[in-house]
PDB file of C-alpha atoms in Angstrom:
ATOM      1  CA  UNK A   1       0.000   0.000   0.000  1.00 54.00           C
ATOM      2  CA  UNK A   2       2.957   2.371   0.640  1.00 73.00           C
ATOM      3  CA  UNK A   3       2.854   3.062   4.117  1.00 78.00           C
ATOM      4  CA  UNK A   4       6.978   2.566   4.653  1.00 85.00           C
ATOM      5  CA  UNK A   5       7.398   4.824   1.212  1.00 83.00           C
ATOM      6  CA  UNK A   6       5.234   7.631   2.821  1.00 85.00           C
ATOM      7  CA  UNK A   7       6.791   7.741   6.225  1.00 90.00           C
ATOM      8  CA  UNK A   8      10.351   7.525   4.262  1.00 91.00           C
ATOM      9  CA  UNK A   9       8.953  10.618   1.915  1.00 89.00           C
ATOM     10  CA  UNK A  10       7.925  12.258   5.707  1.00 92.00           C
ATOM     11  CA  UNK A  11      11.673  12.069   6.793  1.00 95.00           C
ATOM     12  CA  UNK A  12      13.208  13.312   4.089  1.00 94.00           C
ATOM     13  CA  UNK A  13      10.747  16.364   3.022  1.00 94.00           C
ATOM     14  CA  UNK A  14      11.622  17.510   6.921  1.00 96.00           C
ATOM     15  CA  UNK A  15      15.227  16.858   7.440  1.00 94.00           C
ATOM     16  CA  UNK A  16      15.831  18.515   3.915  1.00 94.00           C
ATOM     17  CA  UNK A  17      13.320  21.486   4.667  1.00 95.00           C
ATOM     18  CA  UNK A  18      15.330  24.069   6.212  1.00 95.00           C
ATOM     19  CA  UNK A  19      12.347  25.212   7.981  1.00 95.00           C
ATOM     20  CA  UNK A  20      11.103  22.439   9.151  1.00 96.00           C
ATOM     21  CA  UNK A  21      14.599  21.155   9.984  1.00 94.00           C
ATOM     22  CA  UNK A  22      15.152  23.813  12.557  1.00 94.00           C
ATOM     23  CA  UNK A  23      11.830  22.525  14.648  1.00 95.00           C
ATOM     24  CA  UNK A  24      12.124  19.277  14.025  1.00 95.00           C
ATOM     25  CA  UNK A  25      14.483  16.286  14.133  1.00 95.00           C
ATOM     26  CA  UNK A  26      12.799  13.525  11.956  1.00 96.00           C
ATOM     27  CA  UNK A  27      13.446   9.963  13.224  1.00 96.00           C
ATOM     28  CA  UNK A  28      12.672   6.456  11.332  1.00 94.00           C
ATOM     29  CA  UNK A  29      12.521   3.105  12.823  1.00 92.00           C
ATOM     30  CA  UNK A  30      13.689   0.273  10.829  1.00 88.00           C
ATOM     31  CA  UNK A  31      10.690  -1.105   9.776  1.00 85.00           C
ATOM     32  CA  UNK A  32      11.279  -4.610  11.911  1.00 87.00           C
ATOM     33  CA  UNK A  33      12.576  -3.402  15.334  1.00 87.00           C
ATOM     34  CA  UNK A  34      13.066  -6.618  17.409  1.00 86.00           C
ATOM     35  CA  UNK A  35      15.493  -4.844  20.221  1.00 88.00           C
ATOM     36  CA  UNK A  36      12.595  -2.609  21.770  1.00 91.00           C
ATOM     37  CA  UNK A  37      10.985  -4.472  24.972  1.00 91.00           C
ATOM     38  CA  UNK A  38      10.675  -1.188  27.102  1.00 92.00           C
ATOM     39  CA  UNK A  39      10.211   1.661  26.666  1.00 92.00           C
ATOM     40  CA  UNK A  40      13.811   1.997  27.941  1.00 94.00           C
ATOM     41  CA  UNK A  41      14.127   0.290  24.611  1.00 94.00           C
ATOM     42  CA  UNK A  42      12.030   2.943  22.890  1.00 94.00           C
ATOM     43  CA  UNK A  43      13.673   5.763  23.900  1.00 95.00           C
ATOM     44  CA  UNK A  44      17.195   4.683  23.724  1.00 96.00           C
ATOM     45  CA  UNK A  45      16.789   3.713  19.383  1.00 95.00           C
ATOM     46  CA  UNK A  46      15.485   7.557  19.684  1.00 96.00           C
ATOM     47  CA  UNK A  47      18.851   8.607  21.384  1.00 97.00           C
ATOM     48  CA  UNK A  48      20.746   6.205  18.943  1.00 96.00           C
ATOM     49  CA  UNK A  49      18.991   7.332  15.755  1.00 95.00           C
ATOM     50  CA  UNK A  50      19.522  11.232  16.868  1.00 95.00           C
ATOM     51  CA  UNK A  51      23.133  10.135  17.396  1.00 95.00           C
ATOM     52  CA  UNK A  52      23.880   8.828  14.173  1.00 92.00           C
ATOM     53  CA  UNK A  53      22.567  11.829  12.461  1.00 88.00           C
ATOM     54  CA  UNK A  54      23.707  14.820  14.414  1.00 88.00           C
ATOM     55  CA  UNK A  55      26.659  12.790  15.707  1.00 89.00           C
ATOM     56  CA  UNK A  56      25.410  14.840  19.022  1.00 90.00           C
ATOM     57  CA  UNK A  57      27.991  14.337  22.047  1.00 93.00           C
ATOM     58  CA  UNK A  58      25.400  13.804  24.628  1.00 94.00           C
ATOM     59  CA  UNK A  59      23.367  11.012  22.782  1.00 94.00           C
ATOM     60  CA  UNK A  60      26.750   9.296  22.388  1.00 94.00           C
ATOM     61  CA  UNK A  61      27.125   9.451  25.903  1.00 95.00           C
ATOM     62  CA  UNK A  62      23.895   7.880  26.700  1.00 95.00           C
ATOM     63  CA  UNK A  63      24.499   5.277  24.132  1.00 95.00           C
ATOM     64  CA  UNK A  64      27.597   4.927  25.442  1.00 94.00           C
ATOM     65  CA  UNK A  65      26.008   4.464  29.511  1.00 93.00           C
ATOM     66  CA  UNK A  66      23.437   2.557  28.411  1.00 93.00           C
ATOM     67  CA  UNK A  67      24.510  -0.619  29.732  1.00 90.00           C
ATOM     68  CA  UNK A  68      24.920   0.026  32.751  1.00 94.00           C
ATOM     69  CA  UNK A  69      21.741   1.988  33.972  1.00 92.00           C
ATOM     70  CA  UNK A  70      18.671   0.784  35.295  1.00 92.00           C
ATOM     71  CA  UNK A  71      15.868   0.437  32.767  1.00 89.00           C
ATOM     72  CA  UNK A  72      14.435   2.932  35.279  1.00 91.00           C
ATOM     73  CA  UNK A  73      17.585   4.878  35.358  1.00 94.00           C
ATOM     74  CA  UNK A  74      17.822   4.820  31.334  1.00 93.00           C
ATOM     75  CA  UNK A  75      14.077   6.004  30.532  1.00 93.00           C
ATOM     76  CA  UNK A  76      14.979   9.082  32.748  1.00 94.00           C
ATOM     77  CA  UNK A  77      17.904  10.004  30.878  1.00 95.00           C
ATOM     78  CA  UNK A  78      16.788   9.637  27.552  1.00 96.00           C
ATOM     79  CA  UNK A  79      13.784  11.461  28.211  1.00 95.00           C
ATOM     80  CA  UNK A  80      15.765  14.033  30.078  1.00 95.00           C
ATOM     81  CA  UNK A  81      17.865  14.588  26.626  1.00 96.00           C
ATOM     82  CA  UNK A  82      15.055  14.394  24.456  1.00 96.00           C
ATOM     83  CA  UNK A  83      13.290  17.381  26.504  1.00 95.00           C
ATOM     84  CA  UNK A  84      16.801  19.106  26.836  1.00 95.00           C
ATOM     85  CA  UNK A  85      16.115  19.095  22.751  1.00 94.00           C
ATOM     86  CA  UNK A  86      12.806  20.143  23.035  1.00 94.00           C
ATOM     87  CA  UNK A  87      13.572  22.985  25.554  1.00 94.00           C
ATOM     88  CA  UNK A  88      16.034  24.358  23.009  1.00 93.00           C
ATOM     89  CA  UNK A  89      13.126  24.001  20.094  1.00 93.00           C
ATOM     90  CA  UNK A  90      13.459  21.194  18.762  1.00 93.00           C
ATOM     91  CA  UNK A  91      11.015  17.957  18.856  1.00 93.00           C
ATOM     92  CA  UNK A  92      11.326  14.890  17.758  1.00 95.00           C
ATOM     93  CA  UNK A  93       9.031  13.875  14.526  1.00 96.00           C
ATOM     94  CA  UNK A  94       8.774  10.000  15.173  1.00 95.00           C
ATOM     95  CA  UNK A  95       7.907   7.884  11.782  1.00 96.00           C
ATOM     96  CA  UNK A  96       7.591   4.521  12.696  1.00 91.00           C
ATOM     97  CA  UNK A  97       6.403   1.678  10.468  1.00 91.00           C
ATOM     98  CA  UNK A  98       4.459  -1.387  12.061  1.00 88.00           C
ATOM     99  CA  UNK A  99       3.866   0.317  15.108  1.00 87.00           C
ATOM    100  CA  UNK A 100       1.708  -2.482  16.102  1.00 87.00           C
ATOM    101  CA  UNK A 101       4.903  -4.765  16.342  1.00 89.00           C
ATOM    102  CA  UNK A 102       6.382  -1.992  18.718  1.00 87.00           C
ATOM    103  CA  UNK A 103       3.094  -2.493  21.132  1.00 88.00           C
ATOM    104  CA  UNK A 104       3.222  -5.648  21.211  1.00 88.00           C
ATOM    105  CA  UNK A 105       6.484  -6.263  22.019  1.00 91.00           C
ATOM    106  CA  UNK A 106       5.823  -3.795  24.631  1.00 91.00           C
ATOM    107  CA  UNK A 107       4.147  -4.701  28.151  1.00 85.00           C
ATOM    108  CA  UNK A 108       1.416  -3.053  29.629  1.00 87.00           C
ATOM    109  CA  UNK A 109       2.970  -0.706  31.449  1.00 90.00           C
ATOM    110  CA  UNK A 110       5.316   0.500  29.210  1.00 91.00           C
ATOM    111  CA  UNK A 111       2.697   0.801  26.799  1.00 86.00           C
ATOM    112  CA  UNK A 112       0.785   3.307  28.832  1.00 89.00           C
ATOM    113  CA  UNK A 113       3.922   4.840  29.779  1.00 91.00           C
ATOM    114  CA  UNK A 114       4.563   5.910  26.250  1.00 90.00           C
ATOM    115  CA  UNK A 115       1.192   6.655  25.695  1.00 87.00           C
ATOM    116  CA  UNK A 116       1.437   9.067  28.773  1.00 90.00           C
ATOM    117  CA  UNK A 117       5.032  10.598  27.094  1.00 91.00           C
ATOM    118  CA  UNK A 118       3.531  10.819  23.741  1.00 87.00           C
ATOM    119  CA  UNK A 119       0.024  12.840  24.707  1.00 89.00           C
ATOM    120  CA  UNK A 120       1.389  14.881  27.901  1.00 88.00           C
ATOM    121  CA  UNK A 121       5.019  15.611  27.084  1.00 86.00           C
ATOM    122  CA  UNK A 122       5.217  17.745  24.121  1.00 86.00           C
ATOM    123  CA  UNK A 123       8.781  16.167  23.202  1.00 91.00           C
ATOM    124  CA  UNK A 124       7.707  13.749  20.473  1.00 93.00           C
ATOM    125  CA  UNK A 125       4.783  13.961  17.517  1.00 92.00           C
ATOM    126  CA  UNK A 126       4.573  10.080  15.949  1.00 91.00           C
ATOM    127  CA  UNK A 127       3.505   9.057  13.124  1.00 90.00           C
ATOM    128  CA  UNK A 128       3.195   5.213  12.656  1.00 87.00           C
ATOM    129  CA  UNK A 129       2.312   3.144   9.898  1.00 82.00           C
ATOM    130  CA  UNK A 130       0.243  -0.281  10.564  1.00 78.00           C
ATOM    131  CA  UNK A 131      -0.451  -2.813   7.858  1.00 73.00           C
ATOM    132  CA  UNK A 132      -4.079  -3.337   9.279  1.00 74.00           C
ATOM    133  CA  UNK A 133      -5.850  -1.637  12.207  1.00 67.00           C
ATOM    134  CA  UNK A 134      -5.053  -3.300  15.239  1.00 65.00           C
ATOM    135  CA  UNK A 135      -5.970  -4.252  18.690  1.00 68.00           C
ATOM    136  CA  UNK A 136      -4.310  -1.622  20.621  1.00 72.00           C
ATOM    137  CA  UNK A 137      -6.194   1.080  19.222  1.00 70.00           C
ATOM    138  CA  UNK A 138      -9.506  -0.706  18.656  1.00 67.00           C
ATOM    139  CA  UNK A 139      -9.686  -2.055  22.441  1.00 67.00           C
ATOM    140  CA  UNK A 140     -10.990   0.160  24.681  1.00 81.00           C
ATOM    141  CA  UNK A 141      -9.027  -1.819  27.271  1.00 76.00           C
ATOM    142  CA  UNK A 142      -5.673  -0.933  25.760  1.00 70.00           C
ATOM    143  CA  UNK A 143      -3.542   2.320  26.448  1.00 74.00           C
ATOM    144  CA  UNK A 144      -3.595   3.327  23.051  1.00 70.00           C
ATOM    145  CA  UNK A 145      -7.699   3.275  22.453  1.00 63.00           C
ATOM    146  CA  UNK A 146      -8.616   6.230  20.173  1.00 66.00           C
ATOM    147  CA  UNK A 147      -5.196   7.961  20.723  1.00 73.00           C
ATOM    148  CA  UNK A 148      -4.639   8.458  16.651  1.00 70.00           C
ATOM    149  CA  UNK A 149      -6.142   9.584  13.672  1.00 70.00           C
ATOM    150  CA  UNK A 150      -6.497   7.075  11.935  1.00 73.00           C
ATOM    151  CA  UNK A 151      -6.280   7.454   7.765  1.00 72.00           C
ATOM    152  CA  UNK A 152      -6.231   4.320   5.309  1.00 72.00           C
ATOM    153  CA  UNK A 153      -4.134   3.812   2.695  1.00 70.00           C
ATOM    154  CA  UNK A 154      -6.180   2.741   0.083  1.00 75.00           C
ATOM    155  CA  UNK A 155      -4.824   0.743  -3.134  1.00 75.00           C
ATOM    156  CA  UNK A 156      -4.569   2.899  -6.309  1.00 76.00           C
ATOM    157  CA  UNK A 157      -6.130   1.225  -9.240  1.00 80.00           C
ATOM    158  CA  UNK A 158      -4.662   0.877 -12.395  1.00 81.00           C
ATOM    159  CA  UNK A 159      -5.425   4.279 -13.770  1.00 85.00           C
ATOM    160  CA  UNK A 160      -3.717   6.184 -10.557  1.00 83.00           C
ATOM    161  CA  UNK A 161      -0.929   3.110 -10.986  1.00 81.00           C
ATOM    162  CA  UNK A 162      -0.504   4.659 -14.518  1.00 84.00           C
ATOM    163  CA  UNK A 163      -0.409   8.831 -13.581  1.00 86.00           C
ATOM    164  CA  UNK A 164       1.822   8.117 -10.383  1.00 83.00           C
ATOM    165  CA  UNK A 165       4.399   6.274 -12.621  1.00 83.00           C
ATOM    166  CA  UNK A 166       3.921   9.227 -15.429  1.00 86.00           C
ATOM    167  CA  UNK A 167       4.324  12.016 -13.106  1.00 88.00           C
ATOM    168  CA  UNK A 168       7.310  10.119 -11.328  1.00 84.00           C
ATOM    169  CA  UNK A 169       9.009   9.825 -14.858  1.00 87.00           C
ATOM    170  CA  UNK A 170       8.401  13.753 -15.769  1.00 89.00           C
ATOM    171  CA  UNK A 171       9.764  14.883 -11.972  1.00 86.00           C
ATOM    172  CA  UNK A 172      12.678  12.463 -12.691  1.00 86.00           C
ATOM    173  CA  UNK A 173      13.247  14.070 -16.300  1.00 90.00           C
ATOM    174  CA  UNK A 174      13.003  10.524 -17.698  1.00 90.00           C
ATOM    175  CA  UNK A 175      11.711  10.918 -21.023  1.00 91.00           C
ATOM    176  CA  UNK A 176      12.831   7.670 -21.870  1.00 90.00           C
ATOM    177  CA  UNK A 177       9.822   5.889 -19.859  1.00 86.00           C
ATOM    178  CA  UNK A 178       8.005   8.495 -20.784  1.00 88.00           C
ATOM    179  CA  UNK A 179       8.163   7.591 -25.008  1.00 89.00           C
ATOM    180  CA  UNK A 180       8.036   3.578 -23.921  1.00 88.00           C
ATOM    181  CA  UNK A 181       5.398   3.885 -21.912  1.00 86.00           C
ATOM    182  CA  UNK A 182       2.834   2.096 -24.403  1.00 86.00           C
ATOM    183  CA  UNK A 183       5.319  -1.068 -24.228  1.00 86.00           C
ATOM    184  CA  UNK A 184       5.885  -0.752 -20.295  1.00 83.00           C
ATOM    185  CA  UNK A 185       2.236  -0.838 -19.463  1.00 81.00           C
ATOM    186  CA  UNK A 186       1.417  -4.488 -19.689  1.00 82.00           C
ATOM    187  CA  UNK A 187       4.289  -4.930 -17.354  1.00 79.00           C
ATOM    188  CA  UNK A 188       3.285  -1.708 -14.837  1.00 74.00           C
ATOM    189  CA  UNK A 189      -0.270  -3.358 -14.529  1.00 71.00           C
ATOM    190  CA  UNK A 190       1.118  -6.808 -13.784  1.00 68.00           C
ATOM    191  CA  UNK A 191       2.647  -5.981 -10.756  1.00 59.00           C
TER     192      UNK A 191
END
């Protein structure tokens, strides 16, 4: 459907808006994130992904403390950087595909936690991507109930297929598609 191409488009129109860029600090999550189990965890790919971006002295440092704090100890921190960011005007634009993984691999309290960070805290604006709408956010038992808006991706159809690929190819200057584009179609609506 697109959902990891969009939050990837997300990142980039940010971190290469200069505007934008001086408010925000965009942040992706691989789209499988198997390491996150608290929101410890959370935080710290955050501090790690801020790191290897801004090559920033202080999220080295916590990187490089990590493993020895509490998970207690380390949630403080990080979120003690991240509003150090914030307080300085700058907040964190979180794009994060299968973000239903994330909660799952996530326990109750931490979920609610982050749920608490996210609405309360003013540090950190997600946006997440989900294949399907899930139980977290359907459940009104769960921390994240009703928290998003929620917008579906629906599939183009074979026309839109068509004018994205043609209006890719004229951005790109690639008048080459553009004058086989007769013989390319049977293969464009194949896929």
């Amino acid at each position: 459907i697109g959902k990891t191409h969009l939050l990837l488009l997300l990142y980039y129109a940010v971190k290469e808006d200069p505007g934008l860029s001086q408010k925000w600090i965009p942040v992706r999550f691989n789209e499988e994130e198997y390491s996150i189990s608290s929101i410890g965890d959370f935080l710290l790919r955050i501090v790690e992904e801020i790191s290897k971006d801004t090559g920033d002295s202080e999220a080295k440092a916590i990187l490089d403390e990590a493993g020895s704090m509490s998970a207690d100890a380390l949630t403080d921190r990080a979120l003690s950087y991240l509003h150090k960011l914030r307080d300085s005007g700058r907040q964190i634009l979180l794009l994060i595909d299968n973000f239903d993984r994330i909660l799952d691999q996530l326990g109750e309290i931490d979920t609610a936690r982050l749920r608490d960070v996210l609405m309360t805290d003013g540090t950190i604006l997600l946006i997440g991507g989900a294949p399907s709408v899930f139980e977290q956010i359907i459940n009104h038992g769960q921390s994240f109930y009703e928290f998003f808006d929620i917008e579906i991706l629906e599939e183009l159809d074979s026309d839109e297929v068509e004018t994205l690929i043609r209006k890719r190819a004229e951005l790109d200057g690639r008048q080459d598609l553009l004058d086989q584009f007769d013989d390319l179609r049977p293969r464009i609506l194949a896929t």
